[in-house]
Short mmCIF file of C-alpha atoms and ligand atoms in Angstrom, two decimals:
data_model
loop_
_atom_site.label_atom_id
_atom_site.label_comp_id
_atom_site.label_asym_id
_atom_site.label_seq_id
_atom_site.Cartn_x
_atom_site.Cartn_y
_atom_site.Cartn_z
CA MET A 303 -93.85 81.04 84.19
CA THR A 304 -91.79 82.55 86.65
CA ASP A 305 -90.70 81.36 90.00
CA THR A 306 -90.96 83.88 93.40
CA LEU A 307 -87.99 85.77 92.07
CA SER A 308 -89.72 86.42 88.97
CA ARG A 309 -87.04 84.76 86.75
CA PRO A 310 -88.32 82.17 84.15
CA LEU A 311 -88.01 78.62 84.91
CA ARG A 312 -85.91 76.31 83.51
CA LEU A 313 -87.00 74.69 80.49
CA ASN A 314 -87.75 70.74 81.26
CA ALA A 315 -90.29 67.94 81.44
CA VAL A 316 -92.47 69.64 84.01
CA SER A 317 -92.07 73.27 83.15
CA TYR A 318 -92.65 73.11 79.42
CA PRO A 319 -96.30 72.89 79.19
CA ALA A 320 -96.40 76.32 80.86
CA ALA A 321 -94.73 77.90 77.71
CA ILE A 322 -96.44 80.76 76.19
CA PRO A 323 -99.15 80.17 74.40
CA GLY A 324 -97.88 79.71 70.42
CA VAL A 325 -94.95 77.66 71.41
CA ALA A 326 -95.37 74.04 69.69
CA LEU A 327 -95.04 71.54 72.16
CA PRO A 328 -94.41 67.89 71.74
CA ALA A 329 -97.58 66.30 70.27
CA TYR A 330 -97.33 63.19 72.02
CA ASP A 331 -96.91 61.64 75.61
CA ARG A 332 -92.93 61.34 76.18
CA ASP A 333 -92.94 58.80 78.55
CA LYS A 334 -94.67 56.41 76.10
CA VAL A 335 -91.77 57.23 73.71
CA THR A 336 -88.69 54.76 73.29
CA VAL A 337 -85.05 55.17 71.67
CA GLY A 338 -85.09 53.83 68.11
CA VAL A 339 -82.45 55.78 66.83
CA VAL A 340 -78.81 56.33 68.17
CA HIS A 341 -77.44 59.27 66.95
CA PHE A 342 -73.73 60.41 66.78
CA GLY A 343 -72.93 63.68 67.39
CA PRO A 344 -75.79 65.97 68.55
CA GLY A 345 -74.31 69.41 67.56
CA ALA A 346 -76.62 72.29 66.52
CA PHE A 347 -77.61 70.67 63.08
CA HIS A 348 -78.79 67.42 64.77
CA ARG A 349 -80.79 69.24 66.77
CA ALA A 350 -82.13 71.62 64.17
CA HIS A 351 -82.74 68.78 61.72
CA GLN A 352 -83.04 65.13 61.95
CA ALA A 353 -84.42 65.39 65.78
CA PHE A 354 -86.87 67.86 64.40
CA TYR A 355 -88.25 65.35 61.80
CA PHE A 356 -88.52 62.48 64.88
CA ASP A 357 -89.96 65.01 67.15
CA GLN A 358 -92.99 64.91 64.22
CA LEU A 359 -92.89 61.58 63.78
CA LEU A 360 -93.14 60.98 67.40
CA ALA A 361 -96.87 62.06 67.13
CA THR A 362 -97.82 58.82 65.34
CA ASP A 363 -95.47 56.68 66.13
CA PRO A 364 -93.47 56.54 69.49
CA ARG A 365 -90.55 54.02 68.78
CA TRP A 366 -88.31 56.90 67.11
CA GLY A 367 -87.02 58.61 70.13
CA ILE A 368 -83.20 59.44 69.95
CA CYS A 369 -80.44 58.62 72.22
CA ALA A 370 -78.13 61.03 71.07
CA VAL A 371 -74.33 60.42 72.03
CA SER A 372 -71.35 62.85 72.23
CA LEU A 373 -67.85 61.41 71.33
CA LYS A 374 -66.16 63.92 72.75
CA SER A 375 -67.39 66.76 74.86
CA PRO A 376 -69.86 66.56 77.49
CA GLY A 377 -71.49 70.05 77.01
CA VAL A 378 -74.72 69.07 75.19
CA ARG A 379 -75.66 66.67 78.22
CA ASP A 380 -74.85 68.99 80.64
CA ALA A 381 -77.19 71.79 79.22
CA LEU A 382 -79.94 69.11 78.28
CA GLN A 383 -80.20 66.66 81.18
CA PRO A 384 -81.32 69.47 83.43
CA GLN A 385 -84.02 69.47 80.81
CA ASP A 386 -84.69 66.19 80.85
CA GLY A 387 -83.62 66.76 76.61
CA LEU A 388 -85.90 69.42 75.84
CA TYR A 389 -84.56 72.26 73.99
CA THR A 390 -86.11 75.13 72.10
CA LEU A 391 -86.18 75.53 68.13
CA ALA A 392 -86.42 78.86 66.76
CA GLN A 393 -87.51 78.85 63.22
CA LEU A 394 -86.18 82.20 61.87
CA ASP A 395 -88.55 83.55 59.07
CA ALA A 396 -90.28 87.02 58.73
CA GLU A 397 -92.23 85.46 61.37
CA THR A 398 -90.42 83.44 63.43
CA THR A 399 -91.59 80.45 65.02
CA PHE A 400 -90.64 78.46 68.45
CA ARG A 401 -91.00 74.91 69.24
CA VAL A 402 -89.91 72.49 72.25
CA VAL A 403 -88.66 69.72 70.65
CA GLY A 404 -88.94 66.40 72.81
CA SER A 405 -87.26 63.70 70.72
CA ILE A 406 -84.19 63.58 72.44
CA LEU A 407 -84.56 61.16 75.36
CA GLU A 408 -80.89 61.06 76.67
CA VAL A 409 -77.87 62.17 75.83
CA LEU A 410 -74.61 60.00 76.64
CA VAL A 411 -70.94 61.18 76.42
CA ALA A 412 -69.31 58.26 75.17
CA PRO A 413 -65.94 58.41 76.84
CA GLU A 414 -67.55 58.75 79.80
CA ASP A 415 -69.42 55.58 79.37
CA PRO A 416 -69.08 53.22 76.94
CA PRO A 417 -71.26 50.48 78.17
CA SER A 418 -74.35 52.45 78.09
CA VAL A 419 -73.88 53.57 74.21
CA PHE A 420 -73.00 49.64 73.55
CA ALA A 421 -76.27 48.89 75.31
CA ARG A 422 -78.43 51.38 73.34
CA LEU A 423 -76.58 50.11 69.93
CA ALA A 424 -77.27 46.34 70.53
CA ALA A 425 -80.65 46.79 71.64
CA PRO A 426 -83.10 45.30 69.85
CA ALA A 427 -85.27 48.31 69.69
CA THR A 428 -82.45 50.23 67.90
CA ARG A 429 -82.91 50.41 64.09
CA MET A 430 -81.19 53.41 63.01
CA VAL A 431 -78.22 54.77 63.69
CA THR A 432 -77.50 58.62 62.30
CA LEU A 433 -74.64 60.55 62.21
CA THR A 434 -73.44 64.31 62.21
CA VAL A 435 -69.95 64.33 62.85
CA THR A 436 -68.75 66.73 60.28
CA GLU A 437 -66.51 65.63 57.49
CA LYS A 438 -63.22 65.16 59.50
CA GLY A 439 -65.59 62.79 61.73
CA TYR A 440 -65.30 59.99 59.15
CA CYS A 441 -61.71 59.75 59.31
CA LEU A 442 -60.83 59.56 55.41
CA THR A 443 -57.98 59.86 53.41
CA GLY A 444 -58.00 62.41 50.85
CA ASP A 445 -59.22 59.95 47.95
CA GLY A 446 -62.18 58.73 50.28
CA LYS A 447 -60.95 55.67 52.08
CA LEU A 448 -60.48 54.71 55.85
CA ASP A 449 -57.87 56.72 56.93
CA THR A 450 -55.88 53.73 58.83
CA ALA A 451 -53.04 56.33 59.69
CA HIS A 452 -55.34 58.99 61.53
CA PRO A 453 -54.82 58.76 65.36
CA ASP A 454 -58.20 57.53 66.33
CA ILE A 455 -58.47 54.43 64.00
CA ILE A 456 -54.91 53.72 64.90
CA HIS A 457 -56.43 53.53 68.29
CA ASP A 458 -59.93 51.76 67.37
CA LEU A 459 -58.22 49.20 65.58
CA ALA A 460 -55.69 48.20 68.22
CA HIS A 461 -58.93 48.34 71.05
CA PRO A 462 -61.70 47.89 68.66
CA ARG A 463 -63.90 46.88 71.99
CA LEU A 464 -63.10 50.54 73.25
CA PRO A 465 -63.15 52.89 70.38
CA ILE A 466 -63.22 56.61 70.59
CA SER A 467 -64.23 56.98 67.00
CA ALA A 468 -67.90 57.00 65.15
CA VAL A 469 -66.41 54.30 62.95
CA GLY A 470 -64.94 52.20 65.69
CA TYR A 471 -68.37 52.86 67.42
CA VAL A 472 -70.63 51.73 64.54
CA VAL A 473 -68.58 48.49 63.88
CA GLU A 474 -68.58 47.72 67.72
CA GLY A 475 -72.27 47.92 67.77
CA LEU A 476 -72.83 46.09 64.58
CA ARG A 477 -70.66 43.12 66.14
CA ARG A 478 -72.73 43.06 69.42
CA ARG A 479 -75.51 42.70 67.18
CA HIS A 480 -74.28 39.80 64.55
CA GLN A 481 -73.02 38.03 67.86
CA VAL A 482 -76.67 37.30 69.30
CA GLY A 483 -78.25 37.52 66.22
CA LEU A 484 -79.99 40.61 65.80
CA PRO A 485 -80.38 42.72 62.22
CA PRO A 486 -78.02 45.48 61.90
CA TYR A 487 -79.05 48.70 62.32
CA ALA A 488 -79.28 51.13 59.05
CA VAL A 489 -76.64 53.58 59.34
CA VAL A 490 -77.65 56.91 57.99
CA ALA A 491 -74.78 59.81 57.52
CA CYS A 492 -75.82 63.23 57.72
CA ASP A 493 -72.93 65.14 56.77
CA ASN A 494 -72.19 67.36 53.77
CA LEU A 495 -69.89 64.53 51.96
CA ALA A 496 -70.72 63.31 48.54
CA ASP A 497 -72.04 60.02 48.55
CA ASN A 498 -71.74 60.34 52.43
CA GLY A 499 -73.39 56.77 53.11
CA TRP A 500 -71.21 55.12 50.73
CA ARG A 501 -68.18 56.46 51.96
CA LEU A 502 -69.03 55.33 55.56
CA LYS A 503 -69.95 51.81 54.51
CA ALA A 504 -66.69 51.62 53.10
CA ALA A 505 -65.03 52.73 56.04
CA VAL A 506 -66.98 50.73 58.31
CA VAL A 507 -66.32 47.36 56.13
CA ALA A 508 -62.49 47.96 55.90
CA PHE A 509 -62.51 48.80 59.70
CA ALA A 510 -64.21 45.83 60.55
CA GLU A 511 -62.28 43.32 58.02
CA ALA A 512 -59.05 44.55 59.49
CA ILE A 513 -60.94 43.10 63.06
CA ASP A 514 -62.97 40.54 61.85
CA PRO A 515 -63.62 39.36 58.51
CA PRO A 516 -66.81 37.30 58.92
CA LEU A 517 -68.38 40.49 60.79
CA ALA A 518 -67.38 42.46 57.40
CA ALA A 519 -68.64 40.29 54.94
CA TRP A 520 -72.18 40.44 56.96
CA ILE A 521 -71.99 43.98 57.05
CA GLU A 522 -71.54 44.08 53.44
CA ALA A 523 -74.35 42.16 52.57
CA GLU A 524 -76.76 43.04 55.21
CA GLY A 525 -75.67 46.76 56.27
CA ARG A 526 -77.76 49.71 54.91
CA PHE A 527 -76.15 52.87 54.82
CA PRO A 528 -78.39 54.95 52.45
CA ARG A 529 -76.93 58.22 50.96
CA THR A 530 -78.64 61.34 52.19
CA MET A 531 -78.79 65.25 51.26
CA VAL A 532 -79.45 67.30 54.33
CA ASP A 533 -80.07 70.87 54.24
CA SER A 534 -81.01 73.84 56.70
CA ILE A 535 -78.70 76.81 57.57
CA THR A 536 -78.32 76.77 61.31
CA PRO A 537 -76.33 79.42 62.73
CA ALA A 538 -74.50 78.91 66.13
CA THR A 539 -76.46 79.70 69.15
CA ASP A 540 -75.55 82.75 70.82
CA ASP A 541 -76.68 84.87 73.99
CA ALA A 542 -78.93 86.94 71.29
CA LEU A 543 -80.78 83.82 70.46
CA ARG A 544 -81.16 82.40 74.65
CA ALA A 545 -82.81 85.96 75.36
CA ARG A 546 -84.98 85.80 72.69
CA VAL A 547 -86.08 82.42 73.28
CA GLU A 548 -86.70 83.13 76.93
CA THR A 549 -88.93 86.26 75.92
CA ALA A 550 -90.74 84.34 73.34
CA THR A 551 -91.33 81.00 75.25
CA GLY A 552 -91.29 82.60 79.01
CA LEU A 553 -88.83 79.68 80.19
CA ASN A 554 -85.11 79.35 80.49
CA ASP A 555 -82.94 76.98 78.12
CA ALA A 556 -78.97 76.77 78.54
CA TRP A 557 -78.93 75.71 74.41
CA PRO A 558 -81.73 76.52 71.95
CA ILE A 559 -81.02 76.20 68.62
CA GLN A 560 -81.92 78.48 65.62
CA ARG A 561 -82.42 77.59 61.80
CA GLU A 562 -84.09 79.06 58.75
CA ALA A 563 -87.55 77.90 58.35
CA PHE A 564 -86.35 75.81 55.23
CA THR A 565 -85.18 72.54 55.67
CA GLN A 566 -84.91 69.44 53.48
CA TRP A 567 -83.69 65.65 54.06
CA VAL A 568 -83.55 63.35 50.96
CA VAL A 569 -82.60 60.08 51.76
CA GLU A 570 -81.72 57.18 49.18
CA ASP A 571 -84.75 54.67 49.74
CA VAL A 572 -83.13 51.52 50.62
CA LEU A 573 -83.88 51.54 54.28
CA GLY A 574 -86.17 48.52 53.68
CA ASP A 575 -89.00 46.99 56.01
CA GLY A 576 -89.14 48.36 59.58
CA ALA A 577 -87.99 51.54 58.68
CA PRO A 578 -89.87 54.77 60.17
CA ASP A 579 -91.95 56.13 58.07
CA LEU A 580 -89.73 59.59 57.19
CA ALA A 581 -92.06 60.53 53.98
CA SER A 582 -94.92 60.99 56.60
CA VAL A 583 -92.78 63.89 58.26
CA GLY A 584 -91.58 65.52 54.73
CA VAL A 585 -88.53 63.46 54.04
CA THR A 586 -87.76 62.62 50.29
CA LEU A 587 -87.22 59.14 49.81
CA THR A 588 -85.49 58.49 46.13
CA ASP A 589 -83.76 56.13 44.44
CA ASP A 590 -81.31 59.56 42.92
CA VAL A 591 -80.32 61.13 45.83
CA ARG A 592 -77.04 61.62 44.37
CA GLY A 593 -78.45 64.46 41.92
CA PHE A 594 -80.04 66.30 44.91
CA GLU A 595 -76.80 65.80 46.92
CA ARG A 596 -74.30 66.82 44.56
CA ALA A 597 -76.42 70.15 43.39
CA LYS A 598 -76.85 70.99 47.34
CA LEU A 599 -73.18 70.74 47.88
CA ARG A 600 -71.80 72.52 44.66
CA LEU A 601 -74.46 75.25 44.72
CA LEU A 602 -74.93 75.68 48.07
CA ASN A 603 -72.31 74.59 50.04
CA GLY A 604 -69.63 75.61 47.37
CA VAL A 605 -71.08 78.98 47.10
CA HIS A 606 -71.49 79.20 51.02
CA SER A 607 -67.47 78.76 51.92
CA THR A 608 -66.83 81.02 47.98
CA ILE A 609 -68.62 83.80 50.04
CA ALA A 610 -67.26 83.05 53.33
CA TYR A 611 -63.62 83.44 52.51
CA ALA A 612 -64.06 86.18 50.17
CA GLY A 613 -66.23 87.80 52.25
CA LEU A 614 -63.82 87.62 55.30
CA LEU A 615 -61.07 88.79 52.95
CA LYS A 616 -63.20 92.09 52.69
CA GLY A 617 -64.07 92.73 55.93
CA HIS A 618 -67.52 91.32 56.08
CA GLU A 619 -69.10 89.10 59.07
CA THR A 620 -71.96 87.37 57.88
CA VAL A 621 -73.66 85.85 54.92
CA PHE A 622 -76.19 88.35 54.69
CA GLU A 623 -73.57 91.29 54.53
CA ALA A 624 -71.33 89.47 52.06
CA ILE A 625 -74.09 88.50 49.58
CA SER A 626 -75.37 92.06 50.18
CA ASP A 627 -71.91 93.13 48.54
CA PRO A 628 -72.44 93.50 44.82
CA ALA A 629 -69.27 92.24 43.70
CA LEU A 630 -69.95 89.17 45.98
CA ALA A 631 -73.26 88.63 44.84
CA ARG A 632 -72.15 88.71 40.95
CA ILE A 633 -69.61 86.25 41.48
CA ALA A 634 -71.74 83.88 43.55
CA GLU A 635 -74.25 83.81 40.67
CA ASP A 636 -71.80 83.53 38.14
CA LEU A 637 -70.21 80.74 39.69
CA MET A 638 -73.57 79.10 40.03
CA VAL A 639 -74.81 79.55 36.90
CA HIS A 640 -71.67 78.99 34.31
CA ASP A 641 -69.51 76.99 36.58
CA ILE A 642 -71.42 74.80 38.82
CA ILE A 643 -74.87 74.24 36.97
CA PRO A 644 -72.88 72.86 34.00
CA THR A 645 -71.39 69.98 35.72
CA LEU A 646 -74.75 68.92 37.67
CA THR A 647 -77.43 66.15 36.42
CA ALA A 648 -80.90 67.48 37.93
CA PRO A 649 -82.78 64.65 39.70
CA ARG A 650 -86.14 64.40 38.36
CA GLY A 651 -88.61 67.38 39.07
CA LEU A 652 -85.83 70.08 40.27
CA ASP A 653 -85.23 73.07 38.13
CA LEU A 654 -81.32 73.68 38.85
CA ALA A 655 -81.97 77.56 37.64
CA ALA A 656 -85.00 78.04 40.01
CA TYR A 657 -83.28 76.30 42.98
CA ALA A 658 -80.08 78.59 42.68
CA GLN A 659 -82.03 81.41 42.65
CA ALA A 660 -83.92 80.16 45.84
CA ILE A 661 -80.53 79.42 47.46
CA LEU A 662 -79.22 83.05 46.72
CA GLY A 663 -82.85 83.95 48.53
CA ARG A 664 -82.00 82.14 51.60
CA PHE A 665 -78.77 83.59 51.89
CA ARG A 666 -80.27 86.93 51.70
CA ASN A 667 -82.69 86.56 54.79
CA PRO A 668 -82.07 89.28 56.75
CA GLU A 669 -83.64 87.27 59.71
CA ILE A 670 -80.44 85.13 59.72
CA ARG A 671 -76.96 86.00 61.22
CA HIS A 672 -74.73 83.18 59.82
CA LEU A 673 -71.17 84.04 60.63
CA LEU A 674 -68.89 83.67 57.69
CA SER A 675 -66.29 82.29 60.19
CA GLN A 676 -68.46 79.37 60.76
CA ILE A 677 -68.62 78.46 57.69
CA ALA A 678 -64.45 78.88 57.08
CA TRP A 679 -63.68 76.30 59.45
CA ASP A 680 -62.42 72.88 58.47
CA GLY A 681 -61.96 74.17 55.36
CA SER A 682 -59.64 71.64 54.14
CA GLN A 683 -62.45 68.68 54.67
CA LYS A 684 -64.86 71.25 52.90
CA LEU A 685 -63.18 72.32 49.80
CA PRO A 686 -62.54 68.85 48.12
CA PHE A 687 -66.59 68.17 48.30
CA ARG A 688 -67.70 71.73 47.54
CA ILE A 689 -65.52 73.16 45.01
CA LEU A 690 -62.58 70.37 43.99
CA GLY A 691 -65.26 68.15 42.42
CA THR A 692 -66.81 70.93 40.22
CA VAL A 693 -63.43 71.80 39.31
CA ALA A 694 -62.41 68.41 38.18
CA ASP A 695 -65.38 68.09 36.00
CA ALA A 696 -64.84 71.53 34.58
CA LEU A 697 -61.61 70.50 33.49
CA ALA A 698 -62.81 67.38 31.99
CA ALA A 699 -64.88 69.06 30.08
CA GLY A 700 -62.49 71.47 28.74
CA ARG A 701 -64.05 74.51 30.27
CA PRO A 702 -62.37 77.21 32.15
CA VAL A 703 -61.81 76.98 35.71
CA ASP A 704 -60.71 80.61 36.30
CA ARG A 705 -63.87 81.63 38.42
CA LEU A 706 -63.77 78.20 40.45
CA ALA A 707 -60.13 79.35 41.34
CA LEU A 708 -61.35 82.05 43.02
CA PRO A 709 -62.28 80.42 46.59
CA LEU A 710 -59.42 78.21 46.88
CA ALA A 711 -57.14 81.46 46.27
CA ALA A 712 -59.21 83.37 48.91
CA TRP A 713 -59.01 80.16 51.21
CA MET A 714 -55.12 80.37 50.71
CA HIS A 715 -54.97 84.06 51.18
CA PHE A 716 -57.72 83.53 54.37
CA VAL A 717 -55.30 80.92 55.84
CA ARG A 718 -52.27 83.18 55.56
CA ARG A 719 -53.96 86.01 57.32
CA ARG A 720 -55.04 83.93 60.15
CA ALA A 721 -51.47 82.30 60.61
CA ALA A 722 -49.56 85.97 60.20
CA GLU A 723 -52.26 87.44 62.71
CA GLY A 724 -51.63 84.42 64.90
CA GLU A 725 -55.48 83.62 64.85
CA LYS A 726 -56.48 80.13 65.89
CA ILE A 727 -57.33 77.89 62.29
CA VAL A 728 -59.89 75.65 63.08
CA ASP A 729 -59.14 72.72 60.80
CA PRO A 730 -57.68 69.29 61.51
CA LEU A 731 -55.01 70.37 59.29
CA ALA A 732 -54.53 73.40 61.12
CA ASP A 733 -50.36 72.56 61.89
CA ARG A 734 -49.81 71.90 58.43
CA LEU A 735 -51.91 74.97 57.32
CA VAL A 736 -49.79 77.10 59.56
CA GLU A 737 -46.55 75.54 58.19
CA THR A 738 -47.46 76.16 54.62
CA ALA A 739 -48.51 79.93 55.76
CA ALA A 740 -45.42 80.58 57.50
CA ALA A 741 -43.29 79.54 54.60
CA CYS A 742 -45.34 81.81 52.10
CA THR A 743 -43.70 85.17 50.57
CA GLY A 744 -46.49 86.51 48.58
CA ASP A 745 -44.88 85.22 45.13
CA ALA A 746 -48.31 83.90 43.73
CA GLU A 747 -46.45 81.07 41.62
CA ALA A 748 -44.22 79.38 44.94
CA ASP A 749 -47.11 80.23 47.65
CA VAL A 750 -49.67 77.97 45.41
CA ALA A 751 -47.32 75.05 44.91
CA ARG A 752 -47.01 75.18 48.51
CA PHE A 753 -50.72 74.92 49.24
CA LEU A 754 -51.19 71.92 46.20
CA LYS A 755 -48.83 70.09 48.37
CA LEU A 756 -51.57 69.48 51.10
CA GLU A 757 -52.54 66.07 49.38
CA PRO A 758 -55.61 65.26 51.71
CA VAL A 759 -57.15 68.72 49.82
CA PHE A 760 -55.55 68.33 46.47
CA SER A 761 -55.25 65.25 44.59
CA ARG A 762 -52.12 64.70 42.27
CA ASP A 763 -54.31 64.89 39.35
CA LEU A 764 -55.45 68.27 40.32
CA ALA A 765 -52.40 69.66 41.33
CA GLY A 766 -50.61 68.40 38.35
CA ASN A 767 -53.02 69.88 36.23
CA ALA A 768 -51.25 73.19 34.35
CA VAL A 769 -54.65 74.97 33.45
CA PHE A 770 -55.83 74.65 36.87
CA VAL A 771 -52.43 75.79 38.21
CA ALA A 772 -52.20 78.87 36.18
CA ALA A 773 -56.01 79.92 36.98
CA LEU A 774 -55.10 79.45 40.63
CA GLU A 775 -51.90 81.54 40.43
CA LYS A 776 -53.77 84.13 38.54
CA ALA A 777 -56.61 84.39 41.40
CA TYR A 778 -54.17 84.09 44.22
CA ALA A 779 -52.40 87.20 42.73
CA ALA A 780 -55.27 89.32 42.03
CA LEU A 781 -56.43 88.97 45.43
CA ALA A 782 -53.11 89.69 46.95
C1 LIG B 1389 -72.32 75.90 55.71
C2 LIG B 1389 -73.55 74.63 56.16
O1 LIG B 1389 -70.97 76.02 57.85
C3 LIG B 1389 -70.63 75.37 56.60
O2 LIG B 1389 -69.88 75.09 56.21
O3 LIG B 1389 -72.02 75.66 54.74
O4 LIG B 1389 -73.36 74.24 57.40
C4 LIG B 1389 -74.64 74.89 55.74
O5 LIG B 1389 -75.05 76.09 56.04
C5 LIG B 1389 -75.63 73.76 55.71
O6 LIG B 1389 -75.02 72.55 54.88
C6 LIG B 1389 -76.97 73.99 54.82
O7 LIG B 1389 -77.73 72.90 54.83
#
């Protein structure tokens, strides 16, 4: 659809029915949809994943529209508000398909308007809160507890009625519900952390305990915090995607989203009565979420991080390029088969060897331009879940950790190189990383020792393990 100047119209509630035929459109009357979900962190992954599942669910149950809440920047609101919350999802494959997603009904920017966020959290119709705030958004210490020294948590404990962190908002919403006798909402963590729901629950209860012990007891007893596994490779949006979406849909979208066609959501089956029928839209509800979650975190994300750091050191730009490099493909496969799978317990019905091959197949998808630099962000937060758990298990079982040391050594070199080039390091520990890198001389023993002092990353046990340290020094020297 075009206006008089032949420029495509902006995607919005009026224009979307005019999308080029073949584009999937919301299969429901958006005017009848009500908010049942509050989501914190409406980045690309949320819009590629959970919002897509709710978009399908709305075709049969209009109670599960999403109020998306940005905790910091107004970017998503500024893009989606003029589009009435609509955006295009490109599902990349040999035959790419396009879908206009309608499940996000409003986008709030928390710092601009806390009362509206509280009103949504405290509304009887809100039954679920979902989160994609990345590893660092949980404000946890290296050993997985609420980090009471984190500036946002210090702030929120001092001003619990006007929080800034996700944990602070979840608690304040629950406090308001408790106060008026409403049941708690289920809190569904959708980030790549081992035992994500349990960690979040522990953090929420610890926060509540510090400000209101009876509230903490209520959350402990009544709160539902399922653990989840989320999966779909979602490269960041770029101008090429905007142009492609405009051609395919005939409409202009300020912030379309792209992901691979494959998508998976496994949720611990504890949501109870009144929960949305997620199974009806392809979500796996199970009592064995840990099996899925470890397998995905260690095989997919662990190998992603490995080829990101090792690939960037070799001058590659994308996952596809890196996995097409025979030496890196060999490392990826050997890691999976010899180092990671032996630490996993397969959930019922999952063949780990086939799962690993399928993941490599997804990395080899030529339709997907996934930047290694995107995966390399936040290494200090990601590596503990992706690699160090596997290392700890391998050490406990008396197996060598030489290959597992490689991604860690590659990360150290990556940090050194970025710091030396004066390039920004996107990581909540960036200042300490730059400091560590600046002190490095190239001597493997001394440099590795400096990195091992980063306590939020390496536990004392690991940093003091002679087998692990020797493997790291060897890998570090080999990559120099
Ligand atoms: C990636 C993940 O950016 C990263 O760190 O490893 O975002 C990965 O693409 C997803 O977890 C796939 O589900």
